[in-house]
Tab-separated table of C-alpha atoms in Angstrom:
chain	number	residue	atom	x	y	z
A	1	MET	CA	-14.119	54.036	-14.725
A	2	THR	CA	-13.493	50.384	-14.069
A	3	GLY	CA	-15.827	48.095	-12.223
A	4	ILE	CA	-16.250	48.338	-8.474
A	5	ARG	CA	-15.878	45.419	-6.119
A	6	SER	CA	-16.191	45.016	-2.392
A	7	THR	CA	-13.364	44.030	-0.111
A	8	ALA	CA	-13.406	42.145	3.146
A	9	ASP	CA	-13.640	45.302	5.226
A	10	GLY	CA	-16.690	46.529	3.368
A	11	ALA	CA	-15.073	49.270	1.309
A	12	ALA	CA	-15.749	49.698	-2.379
A	13	VAL	CA	-12.796	50.274	-4.634
A	14	GLY	CA	-12.336	50.925	-8.336
A	15	GLY	CA	-10.590	53.133	-10.828
A	16	GLY	CA	-12.320	56.293	-9.632
A	17	SER	CA	-13.414	55.460	-6.107
A	18	ALA	CA	-11.632	56.073	-2.847
A	19	ARG	CA	-11.086	53.883	0.134
A	20	SER	CA	-9.307	55.081	3.244
A	21	THR	CA	-7.106	53.024	5.519
A	22	SER	CA	-4.760	54.084	8.272
A	23	ALA	CA	-2.007	54.360	5.676
A	24	GLY	CA	-4.025	56.392	3.189
A	25	PRO	CA	-6.579	55.698	0.447
A	26	ALA	CA	-6.196	52.579	-1.636
A	27	PHE	CA	-7.375	54.490	-4.705
A	28	ALA	CA	-7.529	58.207	-5.347
A	29	PRO	CA	-9.686	60.074	-7.886
A	30	ASP	CA	-8.259	59.855	-11.381
A	31	ALA	CA	-8.264	63.601	-11.941
A	32	GLU	CA	-6.001	64.188	-8.962
A	33	VAL	CA	-3.279	61.711	-9.770
A	34	ALA	CA	-2.762	61.694	-13.543
A	35	ASP	CA	0.881	60.812	-14.215
A	36	SER	CA	2.164	63.917	-16.012
A	37	ALA	CA	5.541	65.669	-16.190
A	38	ALA	CA	3.792	69.055	-16.292
A	39	ARG	CA	2.262	69.059	-12.818
A	40	PRO	CA	3.010	67.698	-9.348
A	41	GLU	CA	2.033	64.094	-8.757
A	42	THR	CA	-0.368	63.831	-5.840
A	43	ARG	CA	-0.575	60.041	-5.879
A	44	GLY	CA	1.413	58.382	-3.148
A	45	ILE	CA	1.013	54.752	-2.180
A	46	GLU	CA	-2.549	54.608	-3.594
A	47	LEU	CA	-3.188	51.737	-5.975
A	48	ILE	CA	-2.781	52.411	-9.682
A	49	ASP	CA	-5.742	51.172	-11.663
A	50	ASP	CA	-5.065	49.185	-14.836
A	51	THR	CA	-6.555	52.014	-16.928
A	52	GLN	CA	-3.801	54.352	-15.686
A	53	ARG	CA	-0.857	52.034	-16.415
A	54	HIS	CA	1.578	52.999	-19.174
A	55	GLY	CA	5.140	52.629	-20.379
A	56	ARG	CA	7.490	49.803	-21.329
A	57	ALA	CA	10.040	47.851	-19.335
A	58	ARG	CA	12.934	49.224	-21.402
A	59	ASP	CA	12.072	52.747	-20.196
A	60	LEU	CA	13.557	51.720	-16.858
A	61	PHE	CA	17.093	51.411	-18.278
A	62	LEU	CA	17.739	55.140	-18.613
A	63	ILE	CA	15.759	55.951	-15.463
A	64	TRP	CA	18.237	53.833	-13.482
A	65	ALA	CA	21.254	54.901	-15.537
A	66	ALA	CA	20.920	58.601	-14.623
A	67	PRO	CA	21.376	58.077	-10.842
A	68	SER	CA	24.159	55.549	-11.441
A	69	VAL	CA	26.509	57.872	-13.376
A	70	SER	CA	27.897	59.147	-10.107
A	71	ILE	CA	30.997	60.789	-8.646
A	72	LEU	CA	30.636	58.259	-5.817
A	73	ASN	CA	31.572	55.532	-8.299
A	74	LEU	CA	34.874	57.314	-8.956
A	75	THR	CA	35.429	57.763	-5.226
A	76	ILE	CA	34.646	54.158	-4.351
A	77	GLY	CA	36.779	52.882	-7.226
A	78	ALA	CA	39.723	54.907	-5.959
A	79	SER	CA	39.226	53.510	-2.465
A	80	LEU	CA	39.895	49.995	-3.792
A	81	ILE	CA	43.430	51.073	-4.660
A	82	LEU	CA	43.777	52.571	-1.186
A	83	LEU	CA	42.858	49.145	0.200
A	84	GLY	CA	46.027	47.798	-1.466
A	85	LEU	CA	44.498	45.953	-4.416
A	86	GLU	CA	46.111	45.629	-7.808
A	87	VAL	CA	44.150	47.085	-10.731
A	88	TRP	CA	43.015	43.676	-12.037
A	89	GLN	CA	41.943	42.624	-8.546
A	90	ALA	CA	39.914	45.810	-8.085
A	91	ILE	CA	38.207	45.294	-11.454
A	92	ALA	CA	37.362	41.694	-10.526
A	93	VAL	CA	35.735	42.885	-7.283
A	94	ILE	CA	33.729	45.509	-9.208
A	95	LEU	CA	32.446	42.922	-11.683
A	96	ALA	CA	31.500	40.540	-8.865
A	97	ALA	CA	29.609	43.260	-6.972
A	98	SER	CA	27.828	44.400	-10.143
A	99	LEU	CA	26.038	41.023	-10.314
A	100	LEU	CA	24.033	42.109	-7.265
A	101	TRP	CA	22.182	44.609	-9.461
A	102	ILE	CA	19.955	41.740	-10.573
A	103	LEU	CA	18.364	41.757	-7.094
A	104	PRO	CA	16.688	45.209	-7.304
A	105	GLY	CA	15.693	44.134	-10.800
A	106	VAL	CA	13.963	40.998	-9.482
A	107	ILE	CA	11.948	42.827	-6.826
A	108	ALA	CA	11.026	45.710	-9.177
A	109	GLY	CA	8.393	43.486	-10.783
A	110	SER	CA	6.360	43.488	-7.568
A	111	GLY	CA	5.433	47.132	-8.303
A	112	PRO	CA	3.369	46.472	-11.445
A	113	ALA	CA	2.074	43.202	-9.939
A	114	SER	CA	0.625	44.955	-6.892
A	115	GLY	CA	0.031	48.439	-8.305
A	116	THR	CA	1.593	50.125	-5.295
A	117	ALA	CA	4.918	51.094	-3.717
A	118	GLY	CA	7.486	48.644	-2.392
A	119	SER	CA	7.009	50.002	1.132
A	120	VAL	CA	3.459	48.625	0.962
A	121	VAL	CA	4.411	45.349	-0.731
A	122	THR	CA	6.695	44.554	2.223
A	123	ARG	CA	3.573	44.214	4.384
A	124	ALA	CA	3.464	40.711	2.907
A	125	MET	CA	6.870	40.027	4.491
A	126	TYR	CA	6.601	41.733	7.880
A	127	GLY	CA	2.895	42.125	8.636
A	128	ILE	CA	0.923	45.362	8.890
A	129	LEU	CA	2.508	46.565	12.146
A	130	GLY	CA	5.881	44.924	11.602
A	131	ASN	CA	6.164	46.661	8.256
A	132	ARG	CA	5.708	50.075	9.853
A	133	LEU	CA	8.739	49.407	12.035
A	134	PHE	CA	10.689	47.996	9.083
A	135	VAL	CA	9.962	50.997	6.841
A	136	ALA	CA	10.624	53.502	9.639
A	137	LEU	CA	14.021	52.040	10.553
A	138	VAL	CA	15.331	50.301	7.438
A	139	GLY	CA	13.710	52.274	4.610
A	140	TRP	CA	14.409	55.625	6.184
A	141	PHE	CA	17.975	54.732	7.126
A	142	ILE	CA	18.794	53.745	3.561
A	143	GLY	CA	17.145	56.884	2.191
A	144	ALA	CA	18.939	59.164	4.638
A	145	VAL	CA	22.362	57.665	3.846
A	146	PHE	CA	22.035	58.153	0.097
A	147	LEU	CA	20.455	61.581	0.357
A	148	SER	CA	23.309	62.779	2.521
A	149	LEU	CA	26.155	61.090	0.615
A	150	THR	CA	25.163	62.375	-2.813
A	151	TRP	CA	24.300	65.844	-1.568
A	152	LEU	CA	27.661	65.713	0.224
A	153	ALA	CA	29.478	65.058	-3.064
A	154	SER	CA	27.851	68.008	-4.817
A	155	SER	CA	28.447	70.230	-1.768
A	156	PHE	CA	32.171	69.482	-1.616
A	157	MET	CA	32.740	69.877	-5.349
A	158	GLY	CA	30.462	72.913	-5.720
A	159	ALA	CA	32.165	74.613	-2.770
A	160	ASP	CA	35.612	73.846	-4.193
A	161	LEU	CA	34.662	75.298	-7.577
A	162	LEU	CA	33.357	78.476	-5.918
A	163	ARG	CA	36.537	78.673	-3.846
A	164	ARG	CA	38.537	78.791	-7.067
A	165	VAL	CA	36.625	81.897	-8.167
A	166	GLY	CA	37.008	83.678	-4.837
A	167	LEU	CA	34.133	82.472	-2.594
A	168	GLN	CA	36.117	80.863	0.190
A	169	ASP	CA	33.916	80.770	3.288
A	170	PRO	CA	34.421	77.195	4.604
A	171	VAL	CA	31.015	77.068	6.298
A	172	TRP	CA	28.416	79.081	4.421
A	173	VAL	CA	29.514	78.264	0.873
A	174	PRO	CA	29.046	74.457	1.204
A	175	ILE	CA	25.856	75.003	3.194
A	176	GLY	CA	24.536	77.297	0.466
A	177	VAL	CA	25.359	74.761	-2.261
A	178	THR	CA	23.622	72.027	-0.250
A	179	VAL	CA	20.464	74.064	0.256
A	180	VAL	CA	20.178	75.077	-3.419
A	181	VAL	CA	20.752	71.550	-4.752
A	182	ALA	CA	18.398	70.079	-2.144
A	183	ALA	CA	15.647	72.529	-3.085
A	184	VAL	CA	15.855	71.608	-6.791
A	185	THR	CA	15.957	67.928	-5.885
A	186	ILE	CA	12.813	68.085	-3.778
A	187	LEU	CA	11.054	70.037	-6.514
A	188	VAL	CA	11.705	67.149	-8.920
A	189	ALA	CA	10.481	64.693	-6.263
A	190	ILE	CA	7.294	66.737	-5.869
A	191	PHE	CA	6.545	66.519	-9.604
A	192	GLY	CA	7.223	62.813	-9.240
A	193	HIS	CA	7.050	59.856	-11.584
A	194	GLY	CA	5.882	61.710	-14.703
A	195	LEU	CA	8.809	64.131	-14.624
A	196	ILE	CA	11.267	61.359	-13.724
A	197	LEU	CA	10.100	59.309	-16.709
A	198	ARG	CA	10.405	62.310	-19.053
A	199	ALA	CA	13.591	63.985	-17.788
A	200	TYR	CA	15.867	61.144	-16.694
A	201	PRO	CA	16.726	59.841	-20.189
A	202	TYR	CA	18.038	63.307	-21.108
A	203	MET	CA	19.893	63.561	-17.802
A	204	ALA	CA	21.447	60.117	-18.364
A	205	ALA	CA	22.656	61.139	-21.841
A	206	ALA	CA	24.168	64.387	-20.547
A	207	LEU	CA	25.853	62.618	-17.645
A	208	PHE	CA	27.356	59.925	-19.874
A	209	LEU	CA	28.864	62.591	-22.128
A	210	ILE	CA	30.275	64.619	-19.217
A	211	PHE	CA	31.753	61.649	-17.378
A	212	LEU	CA	33.160	60.132	-20.579
A	213	ALA	CA	34.885	63.464	-21.270
A	214	VAL	CA	36.291	63.397	-17.736
A	215	ALA	CA	37.454	59.806	-18.263
A	216	GLY	CA	39.198	60.890	-21.469
A	217	PHE	CA	41.268	63.468	-19.582
A	218	ILE	CA	41.966	61.006	-16.755
A	219	LEU	CA	43.407	58.314	-19.035
A	220	PRO	CA	46.709	60.152	-19.765
A	221	THR	CA	47.374	60.334	-15.999
A	222	VAL	CA	46.849	56.605	-15.485
A	223	ASP	CA	49.886	54.598	-14.420
A	224	TRP	CA	49.387	51.562	-16.653
A	225	GLN	CA	52.352	49.877	-14.965
A	226	TYR	CA	50.895	50.426	-11.505
A	227	SER	CA	51.663	47.884	-8.844
A	228	ALA	CA	50.608	48.046	-5.208
A	229	PRO	CA	53.500	49.303	-3.007
A	230	ALA	CA	53.166	46.209	-0.839
A	231	PRO	CA	51.396	43.456	-2.819
A	232	LEU	CA	48.856	41.647	-0.667
A	233	THR	CA	48.734	37.909	-0.237
A	234	GLY	CA	46.833	35.378	1.835
A	235	THR	CA	44.494	36.660	4.529
A	236	ALA	CA	45.484	40.302	3.997
A	237	LEU	CA	44.427	40.061	0.359
A	238	TRP	CA	41.100	38.448	1.188
A	239	SER	CA	40.490	41.087	3.826
A	240	SER	CA	40.900	43.936	1.327
A	241	VAL	CA	38.888	42.112	-1.353
A	242	SER	CA	36.015	41.413	1.059
A	243	ILE	CA	35.939	44.946	2.491
A	244	GLY	CA	35.935	46.394	-1.029
A	245	PHE	CA	33.116	44.049	-2.036
A	246	THR	CA	31.064	45.137	0.975
A	247	ILE	CA	31.453	48.817	0.080
A	248	LEU	CA	30.496	48.177	-3.545
A	249	ALA	CA	27.613	45.848	-2.672
A	250	SER	CA	25.921	48.500	-0.567
A	251	THR	CA	24.800	50.413	-3.671
A	252	PRO	CA	22.686	47.761	-5.478
A	253	LEU	CA	21.493	46.274	-2.177
A	254	SER	CA	20.134	49.636	-1.066
A	255	PHE	CA	17.590	49.918	-3.890
A	256	ILE	CA	14.684	48.148	-2.219
A	257	ASN	CA	12.670	51.066	-3.653
A	258	SER	CA	12.890	49.702	-7.217
A	259	PRO	CA	9.183	48.617	-7.225
A	260	ASP	CA	8.195	52.282	-6.740
A	261	ILE	CA	9.718	53.314	-10.067
A	262	ALA	CA	8.213	50.370	-11.986
A	263	ARG	CA	4.721	50.417	-10.499
A	264	TYR	CA	3.099	52.407	-13.329
A	265	LEU	CA	3.954	49.728	-15.914
A	266	PRO	CA	1.058	47.618	-17.243
A	267	ARG	CA	0.326	44.533	-15.159
A	268	SER	CA	1.102	42.347	-18.200
A	269	THR	CA	4.743	43.550	-18.397
A	270	LYS	CA	7.062	40.570	-18.074
A	271	PRO	CA	9.018	40.547	-14.782
A	272	SER	CA	12.079	39.280	-16.643
A	273	HIS	CA	12.062	42.387	-18.862
A	274	ILE	CA	11.662	44.646	-15.817
A	275	ALA	CA	14.537	42.868	-14.072
A	276	ALA	CA	16.843	43.150	-17.083
A	277	ALA	CA	16.180	46.853	-17.722
A	278	THR	CA	16.566	47.791	-14.041
A	279	ALA	CA	19.693	45.693	-13.504
A	280	LEU	CA	21.475	46.815	-16.670
A	281	GLY	CA	20.534	50.466	-16.120
A	282	GLY	CA	22.203	50.362	-12.733
A	283	ALA	CA	25.077	48.004	-13.494
A	284	VAL	CA	26.516	49.411	-16.735
A	285	PRO	CA	27.447	52.892	-15.452
A	286	PHE	CA	28.355	51.342	-12.075
A	287	ILE	CA	30.953	49.117	-13.767
A	288	VAL	CA	32.305	51.697	-16.208
A	289	PHE	CA	32.802	54.620	-13.851
A	290	THR	CA	33.945	52.621	-10.819
A	291	ILE	CA	36.693	51.175	-13.021
A	292	VAL	CA	37.528	54.742	-14.109
A	293	GLY	CA	37.885	55.569	-10.404
A	294	VAL	CA	40.351	52.680	-10.013
A	295	LEU	CA	42.426	53.935	-12.938
A	296	LEU	CA	42.303	57.511	-11.618
A	297	ALA	CA	43.780	56.414	-8.292
A	298	THR	CA	46.845	54.837	-9.936
A	299	GLY	CA	48.078	58.252	-11.057
A	300	LEU	CA	47.387	60.164	-7.859
A	301	SER	CA	49.919	60.912	-5.153
A	302	ALA	CA	49.348	60.325	-1.449
A	303	ALA	CA	48.896	64.083	-1.041
A	304	ALA	CA	46.006	63.994	-3.521
A	305	PHE	CA	44.159	61.494	-1.339
A	306	ASP	CA	44.772	63.738	1.657
A	307	VAL	CA	43.059	66.748	0.038
A	308	GLY	CA	40.234	64.570	-1.302
A	309	ILE	CA	39.513	62.719	-4.548
A	310	ASP	CA	36.985	65.353	-5.569
A	311	VAL	CA	39.475	68.222	-5.235
A	312	ALA	CA	42.289	66.241	-6.890
A	313	LEU	CA	40.036	65.411	-9.808
A	314	LEU	CA	39.234	69.072	-10.469
A	315	ASP	CA	42.980	69.822	-10.445
A	316	LEU	CA	43.539	67.268	-13.222
A	317	LEU	CA	40.953	68.716	-15.588
A	318	PRO	CA	41.240	71.702	-17.938
A	319	GLY	CA	39.565	74.920	-16.840
A	320	TRP	CA	36.491	74.434	-19.022
A	321	LEU	CA	35.830	70.831	-17.977
A	322	GLY	CA	36.046	71.301	-14.204
A	323	PRO	CA	32.860	73.395	-14.000
A	324	LEU	CA	31.172	70.989	-16.417
A	325	LEU	CA	32.037	68.083	-14.097
A	326	VAL	CA	30.505	69.952	-11.165
A	327	VAL	CA	27.357	70.458	-13.264
A	328	GLY	CA	27.369	66.712	-13.929
A	329	VAL	CA	27.761	65.925	-10.239
A	330	VAL	CA	24.854	68.224	-9.410
A	331	LEU	CA	22.724	66.640	-12.172
A	332	ASN	CA	23.504	63.162	-10.851
A	333	THR	CA	22.780	64.290	-7.301
A	334	ILE	CA	19.388	65.600	-8.353
A	335	ALA	CA	18.637	62.386	-10.293
A	336	LEU	CA	19.553	60.034	-7.454
A	337	ASN	CA	18.173	62.076	-4.586
A	338	ALA	CA	14.940	63.019	-6.325
A	339	MET	CA	14.286	59.297	-6.788
A	340	THR	CA	15.234	58.655	-3.150
A	341	ALA	CA	13.087	61.491	-1.809
A	342	TYR	CA	10.212	60.419	-4.062
A	343	THR	CA	10.209	56.867	-2.709
A	344	SER	CA	10.948	57.966	0.874
A	345	SER	CA	7.866	60.192	0.823
A	346	MET	CA	5.770	57.112	0.112
A	347	ALA	CA	7.593	55.267	2.883
A	348	LEU	CA	6.332	57.936	5.304
A	349	GLN	CA	2.793	57.213	4.167
A	350	ALA	CA	3.306	53.456	4.516
A	351	ILE	CA	4.467	53.945	8.115
A	352	GLY	CA	1.014	55.324	8.871
A	353	PHE	CA	1.448	59.090	8.915
A	354	ARG	CA	-1.630	60.867	7.579
A	355	LEU	CA	0.320	62.884	5.029
A	356	ARG	CA	-0.135	63.478	1.341
A	357	ARG	CA	2.917	62.619	-0.714
A	358	ILE	CA	4.046	66.195	-1.432
A	359	PRO	CA	4.278	67.324	2.228
A	360	ALA	CA	5.987	64.002	2.975
A	361	ALA	CA	8.581	64.722	0.274
A	362	ILE	CA	9.298	68.134	1.800
A	363	ILE	CA	9.842	66.549	5.224
A	364	VAL	CA	12.255	64.041	3.689
A	365	GLY	CA	14.172	66.901	2.075
A	366	VAL	CA	14.499	68.876	5.313
A	367	VAL	CA	15.819	65.855	7.242
A	368	GLY	CA	18.272	64.899	4.475
A	369	THR	CA	19.541	68.478	4.145
A	370	ALA	CA	20.204	68.723	7.880
A	371	LEU	CA	22.212	65.472	7.894
A	372	THR	CA	24.191	66.589	4.840
A	373	ILE	CA	25.116	69.913	6.424
A	374	TYR	CA	26.368	68.053	9.508
A	375	LEU	CA	28.549	65.778	7.342
A	376	VAL	CA	29.842	68.692	5.236
A	377	LEU	CA	31.204	70.336	8.363
A	378	SER	CA	32.589	67.192	9.991
A	379	SER	CA	34.110	64.793	7.434
A	380	SER	CA	35.662	64.212	4.030
A	381	LEU	CA	33.757	62.672	1.123
A	382	LEU	CA	35.924	59.532	0.968
A	383	GLU	CA	35.748	58.943	4.731
A	384	ALA	CA	31.995	59.483	4.937
A	385	ALA	CA	31.219	57.403	1.836
A	386	ASN	CA	33.207	54.333	2.824
A	387	LEU	CA	32.064	54.251	6.439
A	388	MET	CA	28.357	54.847	5.796
A	389	LEU	CA	28.211	52.438	2.862
A	390	GLN	CA	29.774	49.673	4.946
A	391	PHE	CA	27.253	50.110	7.739
A	392	LEU	CA	24.413	50.286	5.220
A	393	VAL	CA	24.677	46.570	4.421
A	394	VAL	CA	23.688	45.632	7.986
A	395	VAL	CA	20.103	46.542	7.129
A	396	SER	CA	20.019	46.527	3.315
A	397	GLY	CA	21.517	43.060	2.741
A	398	PRO	CA	19.046	41.049	4.861
A	399	ALA	CA	16.115	43.218	3.709
A	400	MET	CA	16.956	42.643	0.039
A	401	ALA	CA	17.414	38.888	0.581
A	402	ILE	CA	13.994	38.557	2.234
A	403	PHE	CA	12.291	40.626	-0.481
A	404	VAL	CA	13.816	38.506	-3.278
A	405	VAL	CA	12.838	35.228	-1.580
A	406	ASP	CA	9.263	36.439	-1.046
A	407	VAL	CA	8.931	37.550	-4.677
A	408	LEU	CA	10.225	34.207	-5.945
A	409	LEU	CA	8.021	32.165	-3.625
A	410	ARG	CA	4.893	34.161	-4.503
A	411	ARG	CA	5.843	34.427	-8.177
A	412	TYR	CA	4.832	38.095	-8.210
A	413	ARG	CA	1.287	37.322	-7.038
A	414	TYR	CA	0.566	40.367	-4.841
A	415	ASP	CA	-3.006	41.566	-4.452
A	416	GLY	CA	-2.962	45.320	-3.916
A	417	ILE	CA	-6.385	45.316	-2.231
A	418	ASP	CA	-5.203	42.728	0.293
A	419	LEU	CA	-2.092	44.790	1.030
A	420	PHE	CA	-4.298	47.749	2.022
A	421	HIS	CA	-6.603	45.634	4.170
A	422	ASP	CA	-4.927	46.587	7.452
A	423	THR	CA	-7.449	45.378	10.027
A	424	ARG	CA	-7.238	42.227	12.146
A	425	SER	CA	-9.248	40.291	9.563
A	426	GLY	CA	-6.767	41.180	6.807
A	427	ARG	CA	-4.616	38.590	5.117
A	428	PHE	CA	-1.362	40.265	6.178
A	429	TRP	CA	-2.233	40.873	9.827
A	430	TYR	CA	-0.485	37.594	10.697
A	431	SER	CA	0.281	37.342	14.445
A	432	ALA	CA	-1.060	40.510	16.099
A	433	GLY	CA	0.102	42.530	13.092
A	434	TRP	CA	3.575	40.964	12.904
A	435	SER	CA	5.040	38.331	10.579
A	436	ILE	CA	7.268	36.102	12.660
A	437	PRO	CA	9.208	34.700	9.662
A	438	GLY	CA	9.945	38.152	8.248
A	439	ILE	CA	10.873	39.960	11.454
A	440	THR	CA	12.934	37.038	12.759
A	441	SER	CA	14.848	36.643	9.496
A	442	LEU	CA	15.561	40.378	9.323
A	443	LEU	CA	16.864	40.575	12.898
A	444	VAL	CA	18.951	37.398	12.718
A	445	GLY	CA	20.380	38.371	9.327
A	446	GLY	CA	21.221	41.844	10.620
A	447	VAL	CA	23.036	40.432	13.633
A	448	VAL	CA	24.995	37.978	11.473
A	449	THR	CA	25.947	40.826	9.122
A	450	ALA	CA	27.069	43.028	12.019
A	451	VAL	CA	29.266	40.369	13.665
A	452	CYS	CA	30.999	39.755	10.312
A	453	LEU	CA	31.482	43.433	9.429
A	454	SER	CA	34.945	45.013	9.397
A	455	THR	CA	35.137	48.817	9.467
A	456	SER	CA	37.447	51.424	10.950
A	457	VAL	CA	35.063	51.977	13.887
A	458	TRP	CA	33.503	48.522	14.283
A	459	GLU	CA	35.098	45.106	14.060
A	460	GLY	CA	32.650	42.250	14.514
A	461	PRO	CA	33.829	39.196	16.455
A	462	ILE	CA	33.731	36.970	13.351
A	463	ALA	CA	35.768	39.549	11.431
A	464	GLN	CA	38.282	39.556	14.267
A	465	LEU	CA	38.563	35.764	14.219
A	466	THR	CA	39.147	35.768	10.459
A	467	SER	CA	41.789	38.531	10.581
A	468	HIS	CA	39.510	41.238	9.168
A	469	VAL	CA	38.009	39.199	6.334
A	470	ASP	CA	34.545	40.737	5.862
A	471	VAL	CA	31.933	38.125	4.888
A	472	SER	CA	29.043	40.259	6.134
A	473	VAL	CA	27.203	40.538	2.800
A	474	PRO	CA	27.155	36.915	1.585
A	475	LEU	CA	26.691	35.372	5.034
A	476	GLY	CA	24.086	37.853	6.297
A	477	MET	CA	22.034	37.571	3.105
A	478	ALA	CA	22.288	33.771	2.988
A	479	VAL	CA	21.129	33.419	6.602
A	480	SER	CA	18.187	35.797	6.073
A	481	ALA	CA	17.101	34.120	2.830
A	482	LEU	CA	17.356	30.536	4.107
A	483	LEU	CA	15.733	31.314	7.442
A	484	TYR	CA	12.833	33.171	5.843
A	485	ALA	CA	12.198	30.365	3.362
A	486	ALA	CA	12.360	27.785	6.162
A	487	LEU	CA	10.004	29.683	8.470
A	488	LEU	CA	7.382	29.974	5.732
A	489	ARG	CA	6.373	26.382	6.370
A	490	THR	CA	3.064	26.563	4.503
A	491	PRO	CA	3.631	26.370	0.730
A	492	LEU	CA	2.190	29.266	-1.241
A	493	GLY	CA	-0.530	28.427	-3.724
A	494	LYS	CA	-0.948	29.611	-7.311
A	495	ASP	CA	-2.478	32.885	-6.103
A	496	GLY	CA	0.423	33.597	-3.757
A	497	ARG	CA	-1.631	32.659	-0.697
A	498	PRO	CA	-0.641	30.110	1.939
């Protein structure tokens, strides 16, 4: 057991002690929370003592690679061709958007620095009460979108595969696939970090092999002489480029949960190493398989887009590879959604619900399953993915910008004990529990993003004035970042304190 010290609210904390706050104990007994792949992880947002830290920064590469080898990358890549872009233009947009992966890498280092989840670290940005609202609305919205979209992909493809062998019920088959995949996903989330650390490298390797095999069979169908039917120029070109960038940017910008996955690393781990492993783990498969999606679309007919990219893709593959692709999609779904459910369960605790992490993970799974079933019965994968990913940036872009600015200004100096001190005398109580700089920057950045957004159901006034050029991501993030930095008038000292 490590030494015990007193905090401002009179509670004693240490490696084996327990202190309760409204959001849960700062520390939990060591025996209950050992990080093992063989049993469920009961630790939630509780602080991780230095004696329980383990792992290396490079372990994060494969942990992030497994969720990123996704059928959604193929779908989104194909949508760039539907927007009217040439192949080289689509690839340029993909490479530009991939640079945003450095942002979840930068904020990931706050996990080991603080010893707790990102949904607790953001108390430094929004205040104790403001953070509860932020996590409830922003964190949960992001989690719900990705849970539903990836479960949606596996539901559509699993249902189509079963249809080919005679199970054709259009309602109960996709619902059944959703429920089975969701149950396995939540089971992984219940076992938590230890299982994720152990299993994801193997899942990443299997997914790379499956998707590379799929890419090999796609290549002969590629139209290497492809040219857009009506080449875009001027404002029309910039409109398609900007809309495509917004869709692509939504993926890296959504991972404000990256500190949760890194928080078990030793405190001495270099933030630059954490950032590189996280960013490359997400970006490499993102680039490779989104470009494969672009190439796939060049050889598809208009009728193929009408039936759905997922169905058209199965038609292109030999009989033995189609089922293997579905297995890969399910594996990726489990990898991405188990991580999402895992971090969302801690978000529930950070909001203030008196729940242990495992019941919280089950609640997350039930909500995500219900939303997925609704989408399965009401939309196509391409339609749902593009629309929901575009709207996602309204909250994820400003939130990511504020997080990155705070990390850079504090230089990763987050005191976990202070973050759990949630009374009026606490450091992060700010103004009646709210941080004016953080909340103001988030709201203003969200509004700026919304008025610049261009989607099929919402056209912001700025997007209208610019003839559908969507500058929502760069402008919304820039406004949030600059405003937050400006409102933090008091320079932060060497300990990260004003």
